Coordinates of N, CA and C in Angstrom, one line a residue:
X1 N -8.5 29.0 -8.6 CA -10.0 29.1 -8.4 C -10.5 27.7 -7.8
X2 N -9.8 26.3 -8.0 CA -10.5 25.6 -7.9 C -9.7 25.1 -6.2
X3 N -9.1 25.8 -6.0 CA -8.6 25.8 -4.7 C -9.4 26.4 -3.7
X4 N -9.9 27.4 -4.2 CA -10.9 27.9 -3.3 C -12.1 27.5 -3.3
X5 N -13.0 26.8 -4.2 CA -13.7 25.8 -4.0 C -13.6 24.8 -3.1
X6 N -12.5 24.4 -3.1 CA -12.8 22.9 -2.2 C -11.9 23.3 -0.7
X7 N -10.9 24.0 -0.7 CA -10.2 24.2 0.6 C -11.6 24.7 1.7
X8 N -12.1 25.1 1.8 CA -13.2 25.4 2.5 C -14.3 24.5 3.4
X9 N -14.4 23.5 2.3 CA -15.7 22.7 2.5 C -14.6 21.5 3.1
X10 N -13.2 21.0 2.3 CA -12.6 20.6 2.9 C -11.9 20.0 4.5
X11 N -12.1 21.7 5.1 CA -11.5 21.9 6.0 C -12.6 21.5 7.3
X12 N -13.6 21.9 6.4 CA -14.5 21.0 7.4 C -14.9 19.4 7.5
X13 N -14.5 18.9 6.5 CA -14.2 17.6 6.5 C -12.8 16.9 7.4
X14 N -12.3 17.9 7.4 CA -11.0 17.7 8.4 C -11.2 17.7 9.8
X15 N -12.5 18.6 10.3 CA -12.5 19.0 11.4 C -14.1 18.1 11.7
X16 N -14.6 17.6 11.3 CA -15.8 16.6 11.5 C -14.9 15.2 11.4
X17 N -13.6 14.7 11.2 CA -13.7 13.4 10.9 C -14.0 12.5 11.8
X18 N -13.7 12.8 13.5 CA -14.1 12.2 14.5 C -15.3 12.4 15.1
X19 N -16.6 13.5 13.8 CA -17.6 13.4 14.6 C -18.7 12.2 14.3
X20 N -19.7 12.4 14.6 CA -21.4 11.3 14.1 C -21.1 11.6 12.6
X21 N -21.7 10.5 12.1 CA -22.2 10.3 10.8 C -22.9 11.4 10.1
X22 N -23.9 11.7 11.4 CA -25.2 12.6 10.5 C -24.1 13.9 10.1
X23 N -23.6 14.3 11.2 CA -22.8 15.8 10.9 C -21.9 15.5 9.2
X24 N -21.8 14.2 8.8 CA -21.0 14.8 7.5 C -22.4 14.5 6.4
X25 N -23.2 14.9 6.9 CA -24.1 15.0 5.8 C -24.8 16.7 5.8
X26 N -23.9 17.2 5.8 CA -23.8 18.8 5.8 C -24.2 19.4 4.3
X27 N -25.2 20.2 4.0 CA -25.3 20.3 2.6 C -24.0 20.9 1.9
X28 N -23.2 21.6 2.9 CA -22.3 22.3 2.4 C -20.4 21.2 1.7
X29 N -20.9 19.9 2.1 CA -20.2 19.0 1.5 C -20.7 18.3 0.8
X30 N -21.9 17.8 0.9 CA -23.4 17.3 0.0 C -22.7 17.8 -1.1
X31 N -23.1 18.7 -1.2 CA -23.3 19.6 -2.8 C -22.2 20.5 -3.1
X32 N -21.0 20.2 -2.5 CA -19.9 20.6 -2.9 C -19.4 20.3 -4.5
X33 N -19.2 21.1 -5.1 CA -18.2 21.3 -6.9 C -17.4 20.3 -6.7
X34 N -17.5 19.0 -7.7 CA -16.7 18.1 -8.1 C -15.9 18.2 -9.5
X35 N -16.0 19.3 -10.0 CA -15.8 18.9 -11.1 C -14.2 19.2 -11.7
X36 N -13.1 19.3 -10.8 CA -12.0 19.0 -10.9 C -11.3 17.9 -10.5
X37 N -10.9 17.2 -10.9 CA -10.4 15.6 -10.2 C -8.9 16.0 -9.7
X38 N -8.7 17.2 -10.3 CA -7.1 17.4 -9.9 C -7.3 18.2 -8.5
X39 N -7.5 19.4 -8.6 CA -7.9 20.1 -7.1 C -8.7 19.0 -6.1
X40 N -9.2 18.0 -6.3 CA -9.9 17.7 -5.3 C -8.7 16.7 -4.8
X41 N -8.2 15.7 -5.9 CA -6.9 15.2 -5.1 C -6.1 15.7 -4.7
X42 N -4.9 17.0 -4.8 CA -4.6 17.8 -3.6 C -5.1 18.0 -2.8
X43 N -6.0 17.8 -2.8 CA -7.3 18.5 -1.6 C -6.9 17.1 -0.4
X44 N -7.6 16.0 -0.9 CA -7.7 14.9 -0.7 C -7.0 14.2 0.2
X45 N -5.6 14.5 -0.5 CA -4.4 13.3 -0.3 C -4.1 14.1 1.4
X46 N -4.4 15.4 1.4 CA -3.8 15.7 2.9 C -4.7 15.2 4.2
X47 N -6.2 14.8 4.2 CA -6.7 13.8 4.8 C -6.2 12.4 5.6
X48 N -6.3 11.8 6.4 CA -6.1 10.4 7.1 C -7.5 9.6 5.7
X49 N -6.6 8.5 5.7 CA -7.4 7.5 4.9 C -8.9 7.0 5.3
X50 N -9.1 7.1 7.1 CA -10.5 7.3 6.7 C -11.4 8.3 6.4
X51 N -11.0 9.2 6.1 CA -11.9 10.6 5.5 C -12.3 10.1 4.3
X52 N -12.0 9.9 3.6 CA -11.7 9.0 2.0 C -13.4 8.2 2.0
X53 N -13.1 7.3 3.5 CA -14.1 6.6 3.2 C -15.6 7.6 3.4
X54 N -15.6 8.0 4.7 CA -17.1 8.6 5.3 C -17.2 9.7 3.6
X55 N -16.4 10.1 3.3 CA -16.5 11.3 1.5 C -17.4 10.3 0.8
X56 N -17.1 9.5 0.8 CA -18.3 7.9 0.1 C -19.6 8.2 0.5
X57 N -19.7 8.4 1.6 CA -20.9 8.1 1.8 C -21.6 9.4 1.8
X58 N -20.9 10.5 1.3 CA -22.5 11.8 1.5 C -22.8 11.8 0.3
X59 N -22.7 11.5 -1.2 CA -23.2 11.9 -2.4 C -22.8 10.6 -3.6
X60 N -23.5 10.6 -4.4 CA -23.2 10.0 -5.6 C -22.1 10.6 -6.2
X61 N -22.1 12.0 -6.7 CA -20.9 12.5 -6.8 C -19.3 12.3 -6.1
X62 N -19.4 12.1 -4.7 CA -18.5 12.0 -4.0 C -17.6 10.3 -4.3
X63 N -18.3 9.5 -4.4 CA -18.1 7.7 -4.2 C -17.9 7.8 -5.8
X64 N -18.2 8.7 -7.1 CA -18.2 8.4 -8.3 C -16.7 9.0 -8.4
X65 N -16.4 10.0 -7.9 CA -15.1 10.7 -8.0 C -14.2 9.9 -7.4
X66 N -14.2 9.2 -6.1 CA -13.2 8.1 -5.7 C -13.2 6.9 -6.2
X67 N -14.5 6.4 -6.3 CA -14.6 4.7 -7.2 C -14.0 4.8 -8.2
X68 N -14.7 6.2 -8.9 CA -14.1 5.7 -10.6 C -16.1 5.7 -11.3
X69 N -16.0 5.6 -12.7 CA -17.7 5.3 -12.9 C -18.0 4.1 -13.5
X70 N -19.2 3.5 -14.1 CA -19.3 2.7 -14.6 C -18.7 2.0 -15.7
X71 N -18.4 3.0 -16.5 CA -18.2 3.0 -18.1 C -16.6 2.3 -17.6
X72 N -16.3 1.8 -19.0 CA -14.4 0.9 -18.9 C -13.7 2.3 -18.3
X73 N -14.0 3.2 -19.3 CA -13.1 4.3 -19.6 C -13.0 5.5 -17.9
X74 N -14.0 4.9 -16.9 CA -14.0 5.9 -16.3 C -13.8 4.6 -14.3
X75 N -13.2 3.6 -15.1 CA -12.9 2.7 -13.8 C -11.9 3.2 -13.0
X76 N -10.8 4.1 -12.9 CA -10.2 4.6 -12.0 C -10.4 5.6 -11.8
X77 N -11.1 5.4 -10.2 CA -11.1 6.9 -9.4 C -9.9 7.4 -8.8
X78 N -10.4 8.7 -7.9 CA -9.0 8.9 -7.3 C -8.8 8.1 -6.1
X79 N -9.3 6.8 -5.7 CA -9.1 6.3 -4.5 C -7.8 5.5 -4.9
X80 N -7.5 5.1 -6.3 CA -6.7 4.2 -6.3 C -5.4 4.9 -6.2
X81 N -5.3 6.6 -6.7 CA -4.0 7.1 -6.7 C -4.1 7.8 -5.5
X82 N -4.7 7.8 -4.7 CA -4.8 8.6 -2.9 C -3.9 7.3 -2.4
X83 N -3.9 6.3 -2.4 CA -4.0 4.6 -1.9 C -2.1 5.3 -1.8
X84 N -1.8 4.7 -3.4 CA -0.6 4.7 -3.2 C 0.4 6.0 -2.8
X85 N -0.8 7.3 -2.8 CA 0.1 8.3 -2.2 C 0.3 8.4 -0.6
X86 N -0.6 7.5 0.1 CA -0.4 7.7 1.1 C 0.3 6.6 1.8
X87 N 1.1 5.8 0.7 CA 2.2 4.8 1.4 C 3.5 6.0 1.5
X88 N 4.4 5.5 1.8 CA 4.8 3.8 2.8 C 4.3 4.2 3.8
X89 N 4.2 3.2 4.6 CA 3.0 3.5 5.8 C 4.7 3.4 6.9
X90 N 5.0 4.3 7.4 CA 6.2 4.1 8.0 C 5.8 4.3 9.5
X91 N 4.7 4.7 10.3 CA 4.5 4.7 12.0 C 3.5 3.4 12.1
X92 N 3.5 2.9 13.5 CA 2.0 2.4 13.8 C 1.0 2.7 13.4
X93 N 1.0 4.6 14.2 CA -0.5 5.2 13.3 C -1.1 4.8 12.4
X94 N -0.3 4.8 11.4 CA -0.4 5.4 10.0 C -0.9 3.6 9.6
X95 N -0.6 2.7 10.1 CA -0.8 1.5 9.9 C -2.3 1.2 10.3
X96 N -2.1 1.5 11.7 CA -3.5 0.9 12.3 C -4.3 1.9 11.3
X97 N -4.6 3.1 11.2 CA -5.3 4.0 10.4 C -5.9 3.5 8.7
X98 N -4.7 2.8 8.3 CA -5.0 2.1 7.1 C -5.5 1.2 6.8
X99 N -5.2 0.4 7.9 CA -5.7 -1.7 8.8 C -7.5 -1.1 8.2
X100 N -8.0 0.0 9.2 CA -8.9 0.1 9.6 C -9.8 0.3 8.0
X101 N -9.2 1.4 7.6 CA -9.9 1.7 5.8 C -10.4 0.6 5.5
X102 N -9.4 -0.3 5.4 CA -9.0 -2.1 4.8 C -10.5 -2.5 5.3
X103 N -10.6 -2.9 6.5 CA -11.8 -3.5 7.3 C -13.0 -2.5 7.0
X104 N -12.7 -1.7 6.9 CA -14.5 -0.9 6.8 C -15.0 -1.1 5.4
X105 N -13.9 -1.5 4.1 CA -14.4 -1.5 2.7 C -14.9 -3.4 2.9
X106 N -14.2 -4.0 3.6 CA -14.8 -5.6 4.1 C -16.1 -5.6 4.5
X107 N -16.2 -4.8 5.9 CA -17.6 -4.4 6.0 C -18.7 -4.4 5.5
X108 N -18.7 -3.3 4.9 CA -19.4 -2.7 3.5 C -19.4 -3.5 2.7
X109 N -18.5 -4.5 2.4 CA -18.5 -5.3 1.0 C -18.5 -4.4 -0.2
X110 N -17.5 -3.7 -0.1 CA -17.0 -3.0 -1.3 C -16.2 -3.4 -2.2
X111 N -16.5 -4.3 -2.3 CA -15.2 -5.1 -3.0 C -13.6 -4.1 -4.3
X112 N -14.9 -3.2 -5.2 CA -13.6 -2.4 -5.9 C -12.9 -1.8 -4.8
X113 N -13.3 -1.2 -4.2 CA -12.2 0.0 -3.3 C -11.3 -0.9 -2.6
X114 N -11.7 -2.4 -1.8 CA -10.7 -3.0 -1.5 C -9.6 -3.3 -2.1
X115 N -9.7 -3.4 -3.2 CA -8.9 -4.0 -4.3 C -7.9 -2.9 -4.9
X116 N -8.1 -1.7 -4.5 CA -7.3 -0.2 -4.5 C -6.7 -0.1 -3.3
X117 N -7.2 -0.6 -2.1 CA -6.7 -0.6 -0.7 C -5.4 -1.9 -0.8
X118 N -5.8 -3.0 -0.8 CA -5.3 -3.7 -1.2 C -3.7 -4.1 -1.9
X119 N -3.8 -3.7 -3.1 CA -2.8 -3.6 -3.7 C -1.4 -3.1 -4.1
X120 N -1.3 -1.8 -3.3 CA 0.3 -1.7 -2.5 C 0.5 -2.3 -1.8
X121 N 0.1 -3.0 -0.9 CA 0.6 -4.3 0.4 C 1.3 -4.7 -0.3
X122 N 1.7 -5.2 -1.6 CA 2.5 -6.5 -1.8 C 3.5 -6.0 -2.4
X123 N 3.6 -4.8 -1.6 CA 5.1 -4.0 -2.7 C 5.6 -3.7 -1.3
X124 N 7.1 -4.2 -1.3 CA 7.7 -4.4 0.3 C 8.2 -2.5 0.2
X125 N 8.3 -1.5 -0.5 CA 8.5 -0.8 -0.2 C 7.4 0.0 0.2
X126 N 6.4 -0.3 0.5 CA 5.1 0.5 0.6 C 4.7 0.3 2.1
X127 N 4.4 -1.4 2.6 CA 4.3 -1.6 3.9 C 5.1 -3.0 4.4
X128 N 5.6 -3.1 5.7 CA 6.2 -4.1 5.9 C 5.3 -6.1 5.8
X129 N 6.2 -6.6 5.9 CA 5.8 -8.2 5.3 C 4.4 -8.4 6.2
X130 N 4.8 -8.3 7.7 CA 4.3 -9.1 8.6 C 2.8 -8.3 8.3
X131 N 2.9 -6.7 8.2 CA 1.6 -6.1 8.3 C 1.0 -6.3 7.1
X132 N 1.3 -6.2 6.2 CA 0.8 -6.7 4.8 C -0.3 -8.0 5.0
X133 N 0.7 -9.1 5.5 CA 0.0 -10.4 5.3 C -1.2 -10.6 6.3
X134 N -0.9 -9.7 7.7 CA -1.7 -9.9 8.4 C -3.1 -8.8 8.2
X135 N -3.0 -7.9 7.6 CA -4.3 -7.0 7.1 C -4.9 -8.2 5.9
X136 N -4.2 -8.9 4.9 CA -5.0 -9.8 4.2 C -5.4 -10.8 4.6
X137 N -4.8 -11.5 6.0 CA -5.5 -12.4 6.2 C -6.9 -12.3 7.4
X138 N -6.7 -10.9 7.7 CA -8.3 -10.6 8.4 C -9.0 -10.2 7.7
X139 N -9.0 -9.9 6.8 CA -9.6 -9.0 5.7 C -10.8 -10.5 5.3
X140 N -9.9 -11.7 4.4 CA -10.4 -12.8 4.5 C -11.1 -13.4 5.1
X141 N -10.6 -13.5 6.8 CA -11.6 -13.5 7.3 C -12.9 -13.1 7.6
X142 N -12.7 -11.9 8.0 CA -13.6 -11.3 7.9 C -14.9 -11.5 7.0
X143 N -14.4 -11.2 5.6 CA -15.3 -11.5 4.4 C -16.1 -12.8 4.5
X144 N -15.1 -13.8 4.7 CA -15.7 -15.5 5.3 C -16.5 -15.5 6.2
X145 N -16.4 -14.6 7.3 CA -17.6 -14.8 8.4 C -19.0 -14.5 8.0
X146 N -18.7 -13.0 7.0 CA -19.9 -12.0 6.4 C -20.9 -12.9 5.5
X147 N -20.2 -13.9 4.9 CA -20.7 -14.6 4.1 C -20.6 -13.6 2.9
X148 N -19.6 -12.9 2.6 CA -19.7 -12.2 0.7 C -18.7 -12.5 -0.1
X149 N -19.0 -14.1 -0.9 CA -17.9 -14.1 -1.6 C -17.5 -13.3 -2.9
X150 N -18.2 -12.1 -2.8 CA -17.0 -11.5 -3.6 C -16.0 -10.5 -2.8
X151 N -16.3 -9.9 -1.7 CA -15.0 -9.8 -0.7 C -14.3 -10.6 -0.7
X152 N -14.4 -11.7 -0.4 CA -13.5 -12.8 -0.9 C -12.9 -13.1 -1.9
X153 N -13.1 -12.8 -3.1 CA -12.4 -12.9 -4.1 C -11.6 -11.3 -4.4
X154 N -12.3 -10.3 -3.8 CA -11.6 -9.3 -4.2 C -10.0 -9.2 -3.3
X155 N -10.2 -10.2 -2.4 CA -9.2 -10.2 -1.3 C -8.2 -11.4 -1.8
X156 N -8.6 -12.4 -2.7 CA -7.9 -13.5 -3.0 C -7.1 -12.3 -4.7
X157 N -7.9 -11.8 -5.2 CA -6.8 -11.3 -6.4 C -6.2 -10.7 -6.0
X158 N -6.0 -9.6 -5.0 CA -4.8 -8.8 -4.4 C -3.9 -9.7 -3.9
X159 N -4.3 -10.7 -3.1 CA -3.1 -11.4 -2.3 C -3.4 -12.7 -2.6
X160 N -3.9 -13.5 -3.3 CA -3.6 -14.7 -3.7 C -3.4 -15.2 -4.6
X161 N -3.1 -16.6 -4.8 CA -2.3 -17.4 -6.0 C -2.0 -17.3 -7.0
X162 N -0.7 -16.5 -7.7 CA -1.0 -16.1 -8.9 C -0.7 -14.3 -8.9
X163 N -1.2 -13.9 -7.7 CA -1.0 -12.1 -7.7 C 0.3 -11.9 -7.5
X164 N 0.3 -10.1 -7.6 CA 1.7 -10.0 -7.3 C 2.2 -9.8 -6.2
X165 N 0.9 -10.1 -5.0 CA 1.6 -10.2 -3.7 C 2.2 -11.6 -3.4
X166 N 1.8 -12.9 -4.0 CA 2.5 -14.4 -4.4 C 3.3 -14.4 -4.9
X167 N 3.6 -13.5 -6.0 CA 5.2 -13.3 -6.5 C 6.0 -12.6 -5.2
X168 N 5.4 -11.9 -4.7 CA 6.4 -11.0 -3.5 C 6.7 -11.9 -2.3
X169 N 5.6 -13.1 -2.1 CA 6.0 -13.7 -1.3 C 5.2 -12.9 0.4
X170 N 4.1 -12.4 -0.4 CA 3.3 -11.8 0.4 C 1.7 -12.3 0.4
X171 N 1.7 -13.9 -0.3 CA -0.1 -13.9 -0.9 C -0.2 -14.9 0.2
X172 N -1.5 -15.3 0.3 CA -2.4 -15.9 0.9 C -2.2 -17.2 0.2
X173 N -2.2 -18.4 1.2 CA -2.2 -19.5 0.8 C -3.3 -20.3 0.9
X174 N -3.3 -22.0 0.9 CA -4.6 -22.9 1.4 C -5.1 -22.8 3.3
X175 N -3.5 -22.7 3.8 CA -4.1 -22.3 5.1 C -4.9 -21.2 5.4
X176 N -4.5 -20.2 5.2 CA -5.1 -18.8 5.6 C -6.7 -19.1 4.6
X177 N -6.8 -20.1 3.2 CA -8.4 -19.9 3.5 C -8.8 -21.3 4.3
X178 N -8.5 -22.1 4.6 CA -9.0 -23.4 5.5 C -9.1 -22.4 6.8
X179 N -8.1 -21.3 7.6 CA -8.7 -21.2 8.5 C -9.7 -19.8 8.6
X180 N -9.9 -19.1 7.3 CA -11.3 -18.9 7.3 C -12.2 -19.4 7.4
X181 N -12.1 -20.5 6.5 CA -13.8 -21.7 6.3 C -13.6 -21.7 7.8
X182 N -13.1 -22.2 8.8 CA -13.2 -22.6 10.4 C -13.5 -21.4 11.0
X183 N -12.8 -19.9 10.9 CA -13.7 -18.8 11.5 C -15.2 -19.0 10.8
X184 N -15.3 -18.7 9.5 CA -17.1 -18.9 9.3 C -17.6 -19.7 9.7
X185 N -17.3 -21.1 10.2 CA -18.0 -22.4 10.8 C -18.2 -22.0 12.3
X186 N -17.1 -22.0 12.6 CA -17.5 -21.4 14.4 C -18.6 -19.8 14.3
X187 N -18.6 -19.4 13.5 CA -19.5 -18.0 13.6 C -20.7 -18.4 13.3
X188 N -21.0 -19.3 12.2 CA -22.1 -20.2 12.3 C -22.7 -20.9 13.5
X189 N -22.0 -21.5 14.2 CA -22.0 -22.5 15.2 C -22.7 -21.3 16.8
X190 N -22.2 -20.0 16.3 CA -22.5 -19.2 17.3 C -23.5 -18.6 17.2
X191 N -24.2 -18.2 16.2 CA -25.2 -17.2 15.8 C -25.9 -18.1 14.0
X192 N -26.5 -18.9 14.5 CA -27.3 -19.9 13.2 C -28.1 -19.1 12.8
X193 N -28.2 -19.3 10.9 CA -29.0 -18.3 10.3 C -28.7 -17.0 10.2
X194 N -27.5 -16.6 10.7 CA -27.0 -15.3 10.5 C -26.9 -14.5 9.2
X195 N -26.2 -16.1 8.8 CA -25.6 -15.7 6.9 C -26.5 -16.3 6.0
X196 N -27.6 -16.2 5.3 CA -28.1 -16.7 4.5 C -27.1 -18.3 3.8
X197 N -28.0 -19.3 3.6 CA -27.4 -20.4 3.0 C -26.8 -20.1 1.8
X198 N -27.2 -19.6 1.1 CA -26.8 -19.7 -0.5 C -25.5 -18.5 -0.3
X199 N -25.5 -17.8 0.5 CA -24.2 -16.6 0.7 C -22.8 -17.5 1.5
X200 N -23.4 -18.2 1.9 CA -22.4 -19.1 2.9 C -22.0 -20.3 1.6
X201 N -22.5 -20.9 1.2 CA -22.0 -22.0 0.4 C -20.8 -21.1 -1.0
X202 N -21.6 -19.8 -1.4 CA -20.6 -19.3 -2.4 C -19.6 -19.1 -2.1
X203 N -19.4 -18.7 -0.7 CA -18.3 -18.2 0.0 C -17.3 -19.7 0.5
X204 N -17.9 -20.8 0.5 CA -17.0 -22.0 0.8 C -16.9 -22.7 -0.7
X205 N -17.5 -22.0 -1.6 CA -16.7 -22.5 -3.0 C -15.8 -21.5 -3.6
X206 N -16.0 -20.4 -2.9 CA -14.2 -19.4 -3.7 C -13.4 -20.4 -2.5
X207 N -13.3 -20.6 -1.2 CA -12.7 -20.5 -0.5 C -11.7 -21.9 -0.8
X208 N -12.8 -23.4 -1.1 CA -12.5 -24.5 -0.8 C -11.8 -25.0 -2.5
X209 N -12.1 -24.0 -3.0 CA -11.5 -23.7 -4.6 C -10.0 -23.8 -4.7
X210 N -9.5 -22.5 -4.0 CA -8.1 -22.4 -3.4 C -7.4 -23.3 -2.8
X211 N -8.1 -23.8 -2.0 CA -7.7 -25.6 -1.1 C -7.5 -26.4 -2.0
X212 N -8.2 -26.5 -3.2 CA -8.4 -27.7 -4.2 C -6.9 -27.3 -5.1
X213 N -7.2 -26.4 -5.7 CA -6.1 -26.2 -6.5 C -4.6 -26.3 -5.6
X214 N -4.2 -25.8 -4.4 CA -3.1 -26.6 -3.9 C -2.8 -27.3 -3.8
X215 N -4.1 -28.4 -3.3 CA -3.4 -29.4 -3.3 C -3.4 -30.4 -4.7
X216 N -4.0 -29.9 -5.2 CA -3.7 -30.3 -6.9 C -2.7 -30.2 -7.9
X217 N -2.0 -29.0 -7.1 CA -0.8 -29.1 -7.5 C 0.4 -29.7 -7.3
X218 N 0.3 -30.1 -5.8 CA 1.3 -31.1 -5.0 C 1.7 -32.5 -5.9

């Protein structure tokens, strides 16, 4: 029963994913039946990873079923077990496709969901070294330009000092944040008053934090 619930409304989420925004605000996925977590992850997992995301944005219901909810007991949604079902990322596609998830939860400044996106990279059976380090070190960037340091920190626990992408020999070091602070300086330099002061300084004390403690430990 609960297959025929969602296979339907589904299928049109399969078949809008390349359209406008407005189109997935369809009442017929709006107010689609959430109330299986299991059917909706079969459902789910057969999607490209950004379906996942634009599902965020039509309902409360929808972003409460992938985030997870407020309460301790209800912090894992299904975005975290979609994540690792749809490793190993073994084509280009399938990479650039996932790159992209990565950057749109930076974006947004979503920091939990990144932190679900995030977190297989540092398992060499999931995605390769080079693509791993290189989605975390734009990701960083990124966040550094936006001025949100808690993208930034949600990007430093998955892959930095101390994580298990550092044990893998996959984390982010003092470089990769010294040359964020220099992409946010030049982005500054280009577009003044873009980032709020007080969003730009928090973001150069997670960042210059990491610098400190390296070289502190030398």
């Amino acid at each position: 029963v609960a297959q025929v619930v969602f296979w339907p409304g589904l299928h049109k989420v399969e078949l809008m994913t390349e359209g406008r925004c407005a189109r997935w605000r369809h009442a017929a996925l709006r107010d689609l039946p959430l109330h299986d977590a299991t059917a909706a992850y079969m459902c789910l997992r057969m999607l490209p990873p950004r379906s996942w995301w634009r599902l965020r944005v039509l309902s409360q219901k929808w972003r409460s079923l992938l985030d997870g909810g407020r309460r301790p007991f209800e912090e894992c949604g299904l975005l975290r077990a979609l994540v690792e079902a749809a490793g190993p990322l073994q084509t280009a596609n399938a990479e650039v496709d996932f790159a992209g998830c990565v950057y749109t939860a930076v974006h947004h400044g979503s920091a939990g969901p990144l932190r679900h996106l995030l977190r297989p990279l540092a398992a060499s059976s999931w995605a390769r070294r080079p693509f791993a380090m290189a989605v975390a070190r734009e990701a960083l960037v990124q966040a550094a330009v936006a001025g949100d340091a808690d993208t930034c920190r949600a990007v430093l626990v998955a892959h930095g000092p101390g994580s298990p992408a550092a044990f893998a020999k996959r984390g982010l070091d003092c470089e990769d944040a010294a040359k964020a602070l220099k992409a946010a300086a030049e982005w500054d330099a280009i577009s003044p008053g873009s980032v709020p002061r007080t969003c730009r300084q928090a973001v150069d004390e997670v960042l210059q934090v990491m610098c400190w403690g390296k070289a502190g430990g030398r």
